[in-house]
Each structure stands twice: as structure tokens, then as C-alpha cells.
Amino acid sequence: MVKKLIIAGYGQRGQIYGSFALINPDKFTVAAVIDSDAKRLKQAAETFGCPVFSDYREMLKNDITADLAIISTPDKYHKEHAVAFMKAGYDLLLEKPIANNEKDCLDIYKAAKCYGRKVIVCHVLRYSPFYSRIKDIIDSGILGEIISVHASENVGFYHQAHSFVRGPWRNSKESSPMILAKCCHDMDIFRWLIGKSCRYVSSYGSLTFFKRENAPENHAEYCSDCAVKDCLYKAQDLYTDFNKVNFRGYFTVKKDKEGIVEDLKRSQYDRCVYFCDNDVVDHQVTVMQFENGVTVAHTMAAFSKEIYRDIKIYGTKAELRGIMEKNRIEIYPFKDENKVITWENDFTVGGHSGADQAMMNDIWKTLNGEKVKSITYIDVSVESHVMAFAAEESRLNNGRNVEITLDKEND
Ligand SMILES: NC(=O)c1ccc[n+]([C@@H]2O[C@H](COP(=O)([O-])OP(=O)(O)OC[C@H]3O[C@@H](n4cnc5c(N)ncnc54)[C@H](O)[C@@H]3O)[C@@H](O)[C@H]2O)c1
């Protein structure tokens, strides 16, 4: 049965959900779009032919029927928007992070309980062909019991520069700690694969490289004006490299090199990476212990050539190794033959190695009453955020062990 969506925030993420509906008219239709940007609203009205609103309060007055409201506005608005939509009776697909600080995350969680609404958090990795296969492998018992996990989030040097030095998630006071913005996905994956809550967290890390003292001599404030040769972070080179993941949508709709360079000039994405107002880390290591004794070591680092995640799972009967972006999982049973699983990723909407598209398919199934293994709600998702906040607290206290005491039953 076709389900109706409201999209609040028709930016990069909102457009992915809209595209999914356009390509899958048998699954979703868009009932309304809200965005504060007039150009995006016009584009949405032309694309979907649905009512559009520049303010969510106007939309709520119109009593529009929908099966799910997607909150894909910037992080700082999540609490206001999520609570208002739940109060008005909508179930939500809420972009991660749930909110920028622990109190707001818990307030949204409590509001969901209070209004009796379902809130699915966009922890998209759960739906990816990679992690979804790993979950099946664990559930099959072939690894035995999980004892320990080792994983890395290799951010990619140019992704770090875009999002965490020049872009929206560069400053923890304006957005959130990077361990939340980037790794709440990973925390959620650990919680899901291990099947238990995390109890203790310790973390170390800092902003080491993207700082003034590392700027080359004679650099300029903006790359457009800079004479330094061979700078790895020259914005004009990074944003016109069509082999790299496309972050151009943050400042231009143009597709040609000249147009991109023109719109980049003197924008925030043209700034010298050594002279931005960034304060989030460029490397962080977190160790965790779960309530069943399973240990996890997680590394997040800016300094990788490509953007990728890898994982090793140590079980009592076998070891698993995998790299998400390579679509490859290796299993090394202690007794039997080794096994390599590979696949072709075939997706047309969104990114995350097919996870965005897979999530929308699973949500549609869930809304139609099917049981889907990856779907989870905010009562579990909030744990990943609490783990990230605990990691940040530990990092700021030089690795002090932080005990997680989230008592969800008695709040
Ligand atoms: N699930 C993931 O892996 C993932 C990946 C990237 C971003 N995100 C999250 O998705 C959300 C959106 O990110 P994005 O990259 O699409 O950002 P974006 O800036 O491209 O889109 C946000 C949209 O919201 C609109 N907007 C801003 N303030 C508004 C308001 N008060 N009312 C209505 N509309 C408003 C903007 O005009 C813009 O169109 C953020 O919370 C972000 O952290 C999640």
C-alpha cells in the first residue's frame, strides 16, 4: 500500500527521501514539504505538486494526513520540529543526530513516549547490505559468541575538510562533538550487533592538524586568493574532482567546473583549512565495554585517502573481517574453510553503500505491517547517542572511564 510522507527540510537528505518516493510511486507519495529556503520550496512544489510551507507551524494548521513525517532539517532544529510533529500526531523518521546534546535527545525520547509516537532514527548503516549481512552471519552462530570488536571510521581527508573543518559540523558549540555527528552510526551498529547495552566508555583524541600553526607560509584566508602550490586542501581542486564524493550541493547547483569555482569563491567552503573556526577533533579513539563483557575499540580519523569503514569481529568460533565500501566480508572459521562474501551494490537513490535506499524499502515494509530486522525505534537509538556523549565526556577528561547509567525504564 502506498504511504504518505511529509518532508521537513528539503536539503541533501530530504531530497534523497523525495527521490525515493518519485522513483517508487508504488511505495511512497509526498503529501507536503516544509523548507525555509524559497528556492528549495519552489523546486519541491514543481517536483511533487504537493502543498509546500516555509514554516512547519503553517503546515500543522492544515491538518495534512501522512503516515510518516521526515525531519531532515538541520540538527539544531530537531527537538523543536520533532516534538511539534509528534504532538500533532505524526510518527517520525528523524535524521541523526537525534539532537546536539544529551538532554535534548532524552527530551525527544520522552516526548515520543508521552505522545505515544513511533520515532525511527536514520541510523542508515543498519540497513546497508554490509552490516545487514554481518548481522545475519552473527545470528547464524558461525562466529560463535562475540568476544571483541575492532572498527574504524576512516573519514577521508577531503570529507573532514568539507564537513568538519569548513562545513556545518566544524564547531562543537554550534553543532555537536564529532563523535556524535560522525559516529553515532557506529555506536548504533555496535549496540545492534552485540545485542546488549554499553556500560563503560573511555576515549582519547584531539584536533591536531587543522590548526593555524600548521598553515603553510604565505597562505591566504580564502583558497581563491592563495598562491600556495600543492596544498592538499585547495578548495578549487577538491570540489572540482569529480572522482570524489560530491559535497558541492552545499554551495552550488552548478555542474560545470567554471560554475562550481565561481560559486565557491569567498564562500565558507573556500576558506583555508588552517584558518577556520573549527574545534572538533580530527582523530579520536574510543574503547567500550558492553554489559555482556564484549569489548569494542573504535578509531575515527580524518587522515584516509578514501571514505570507508572497516570492522573485525572476534568470535569464539571464527573471526570476521570486512570493509563496507568494498562490499566484502571474510570469515575465518577456526575449524572449517575460510569464506569470502562479495556482492555488487545496486542502488539508484542516496548513498551509504546502498543503505539509504535499503532503509526506505524497509520503512515501507514496516509501515505495511511486515517485520523487518533492521528497524529500531528511538528507545534503542538513543543509546548510541548516550555512548557518543559519554565518549566526549571521557575525551575531555583525558580518557576517564565513564559509566553509562541510562535508566530508560524509570524515566
Ligand atoms: N543519516 C545520515 O547519515 C545523515 C547524513 C548527512 C546529514 N544527516 C542529517 O540530516 C539533516 C539534514 O542534513 P542535510 O545535509 O540534508 O542539510 P541541508 O542543509 O542540505 O538541508 C537542510 C534543509 O533544511 C532547511 N531548513 C533550515 N532551517 C529550517 C527550518 N527552520 N524550517 C524548515 N526548513 C529549514 C534548509 O533550507 C535545507 O533545505 C541534519 O540533521 C544532518 O545532520 C544525516
PDB file of C-alpha atoms and ligand atoms in Angstrom, residues 8-14 17 34-37 40 54 71-75 77-78 81 95-97 122-124 169 185 250 352 356, ligand 1:
ATOM      1  CA  ALA A   8      10.503  18.835   6.712  1.00  0.00           C
ATOM      2  CA  GLY A   9      13.860  20.071   5.410  1.00  0.00           C
ATOM      3  CA  TYR A  10      14.246  19.581   1.667  1.00  0.00           C
ATOM      4  CA  GLY A  11      18.070  19.728   1.563  1.00  0.00           C
ATOM      5  CA  GLN A  12      20.592  16.998   0.725  1.00  0.00           C
ATOM      6  CA  ARG A  13      18.860  14.401   2.892  1.00  0.00           C
ATOM      7  CA  GLY A  14      15.281  15.479   2.316  1.00  0.00           C
ATOM      8  CA  TYR A  17      13.816  10.718   0.518  1.00  0.00           C
ATOM      9  CA  ILE A  34       8.435  22.316   4.517  1.00  0.00           C
ATOM     10  CA  ASP A  35      11.619  24.295   3.956  1.00  0.00           C
ATOM     11  CA  SER A  36      12.677  27.793   4.938  1.00  0.00           C
ATOM     12  CA  ASP A  37      14.506  28.251   1.608  1.00  0.00           C
ATOM     13  CA  ARG A  40      14.024  24.644  -2.477  1.00  0.00           C
ATOM     14  CA  SER A  54       8.085  27.811   4.637  1.00  0.00           C
ATOM     15  CA  ILE A  71      12.532  15.562   9.970  1.00  0.00           C
ATOM     16  CA  SER A  72      15.584  16.358   7.870  1.00  0.00           C
ATOM     17  CA  THR A  73      16.133  19.933   8.976  1.00  0.00           C
ATOM     18  CA  PRO A  74      19.499  20.970  10.495  1.00  0.00           C
ATOM     19  CA  ASP A  75      20.416  19.286  13.794  1.00  0.00           C
ATOM     20  CA  TYR A  77      16.029  22.319  14.960  1.00  0.00           C
ATOM     21  CA  HIS A  78      15.402  18.618  15.558  1.00  0.00           C
ATOM     22  CA  HIS A  81      10.419  20.122  14.955  1.00  0.00           C
ATOM     23  CA  GLU A  95      17.533  12.370  10.891  1.00  0.00           C
ATOM     24  CA  LYS A  96      20.521  11.649  13.070  1.00  0.00           C
ATOM     25  CA  PRO A  97      21.730  13.034  15.332  1.00  0.00           C
ATOM     26  CA  CYS A 122      18.062   7.491  10.443  1.00  0.00           C
ATOM     27  CA  HIS A 123      20.812   5.169  11.571  1.00  0.00           C
ATOM     28  CA  VAL A 124      21.112   4.155   7.953  1.00  0.00           C
ATOM     29  CA  TRP A 169      29.818  20.175  11.830  1.00  0.00           C
ATOM     30  CA  HIS A 185      26.019   5.391  13.376  1.00  0.00           C
ATOM     31  CA  TYR A 250      26.257  22.687  -0.031  1.00  0.00           C
ATOM     32  CA  HIS A 352      25.978   4.990   2.268  1.00  0.00           C
ATOM     33  CA  ASP A 356      19.645   4.997   2.250  1.00  0.00           C
TER      34      ASP A 356
HETATM   35  N1  LIG B   1      21.650   9.814   8.134  1.00  0.00           N
HETATM   36  C1  LIG B   1      22.822  10.302   7.746  1.00  0.00           C
HETATM   37  O1  LIG B   1      23.768   9.556   7.546  1.00  0.00           O
HETATM   38  C2  LIG B   1      22.997  11.773   7.533  1.00  0.00           C
HETATM   39  C3  LIG B   1      23.929  12.258   6.608  1.00  0.00           C
HETATM   40  C4  LIG B   1      24.041  13.640   6.435  1.00  0.00           C
HETATM   41  C5  LIG B   1      23.238  14.502   7.175  1.00  0.00           C
HETATM   42  N2  LIG B   1      22.365  13.990   8.100  1.00  0.00           N
HETATM   43  C6  LIG B   1      21.486  14.859   8.886  1.00  0.00           C
HETATM   44  O2  LIG B   1      20.362  15.213   8.088  1.00  0.00           O
HETATM   45  C7  LIG B   1      19.895  16.520   8.451  1.00  0.00           C
HETATM   46  C8  LIG B   1      19.861  17.407   7.220  1.00  0.00           C
HETATM   47  O3  LIG B   1      21.164  17.481   6.691  1.00  0.00           O
HETATM   48  P1  LIG B   1      21.418  17.951   5.175  1.00  0.00           P
HETATM   49  O4  LIG B   1      22.791  17.524   4.863  1.00  0.00           O
HETATM   50  O5  LIG B   1      20.286  17.489   4.320  1.00  0.00           O
HETATM   51  O6  LIG B   1      21.382  19.529   5.350  1.00  0.00           O
HETATM   52  P2  LIG B   1      20.896  20.603   4.297  1.00  0.00           P
HETATM   53  O7  LIG B   1      21.381  21.906   4.795  1.00  0.00           O
HETATM   54  O8  LIG B   1      21.249  20.176   2.919  1.00  0.00           O
HETATM   55  O9  LIG B   1      19.288  20.541   4.424  1.00  0.00           O
HETATM   56  C9  LIG B   1      18.568  21.113   5.467  1.00  0.00           C
HETATM   57  C10 LIG B   1      17.338  21.802   4.871  1.00  0.00           C
HETATM   58  O10 LIG B   1      16.555  22.318   5.931  1.00  0.00           O
HETATM   59  C11 LIG B   1      16.122  23.638   5.572  1.00  0.00           C
HETATM   60  N3  LIG B   1      15.873  24.374   6.806  1.00  0.00           N
HETATM   61  C12 LIG B   1      16.767  25.007   7.606  1.00  0.00           C
HETATM   62  N4  LIG B   1      16.146  25.536   8.662  1.00  0.00           N
HETATM   63  C13 LIG B   1      14.825  25.234   8.539  1.00  0.00           C
HETATM   64  C14 LIG B   1      13.691  25.493   9.330  1.00  0.00           C
HETATM   65  N5  LIG B   1      13.775  26.158  10.489  1.00  0.00           N
HETATM   66  N6  LIG B   1      12.498  25.042   8.896  1.00  0.00           N
HETATM   67  C15 LIG B   1      12.394  24.361   7.734  1.00  0.00           C
HETATM   68  N7  LIG B   1      13.450  24.086   6.949  1.00  0.00           N
HETATM   69  C16 LIG B   1      14.649  24.503   7.357  1.00  0.00           C
HETATM   70  C17 LIG B   1      17.253  24.208   4.737  1.00  0.00           C
HETATM   71  O11 LIG B   1      16.804  25.254   3.899  1.00  0.00           O
HETATM   72  C18 LIG B   1      17.696  22.975   3.947  1.00  0.00           C
HETATM   73  O12 LIG B   1      16.992  22.869   2.727  1.00  0.00           O
HETATM   74  C19 LIG B   1      20.849  17.006   9.543  1.00  0.00           C
HETATM   75  O13 LIG B   1      20.301  16.712  10.792  1.00  0.00           O
HETATM   76  C20 LIG B   1      22.095  16.167   9.304  1.00  0.00           C
HETATM   77  O14 LIG B   1      22.907  16.013  10.446  1.00  0.00           O
HETATM   78  C21 LIG B   1      22.216  12.658   8.262  1.00  0.00           C
END
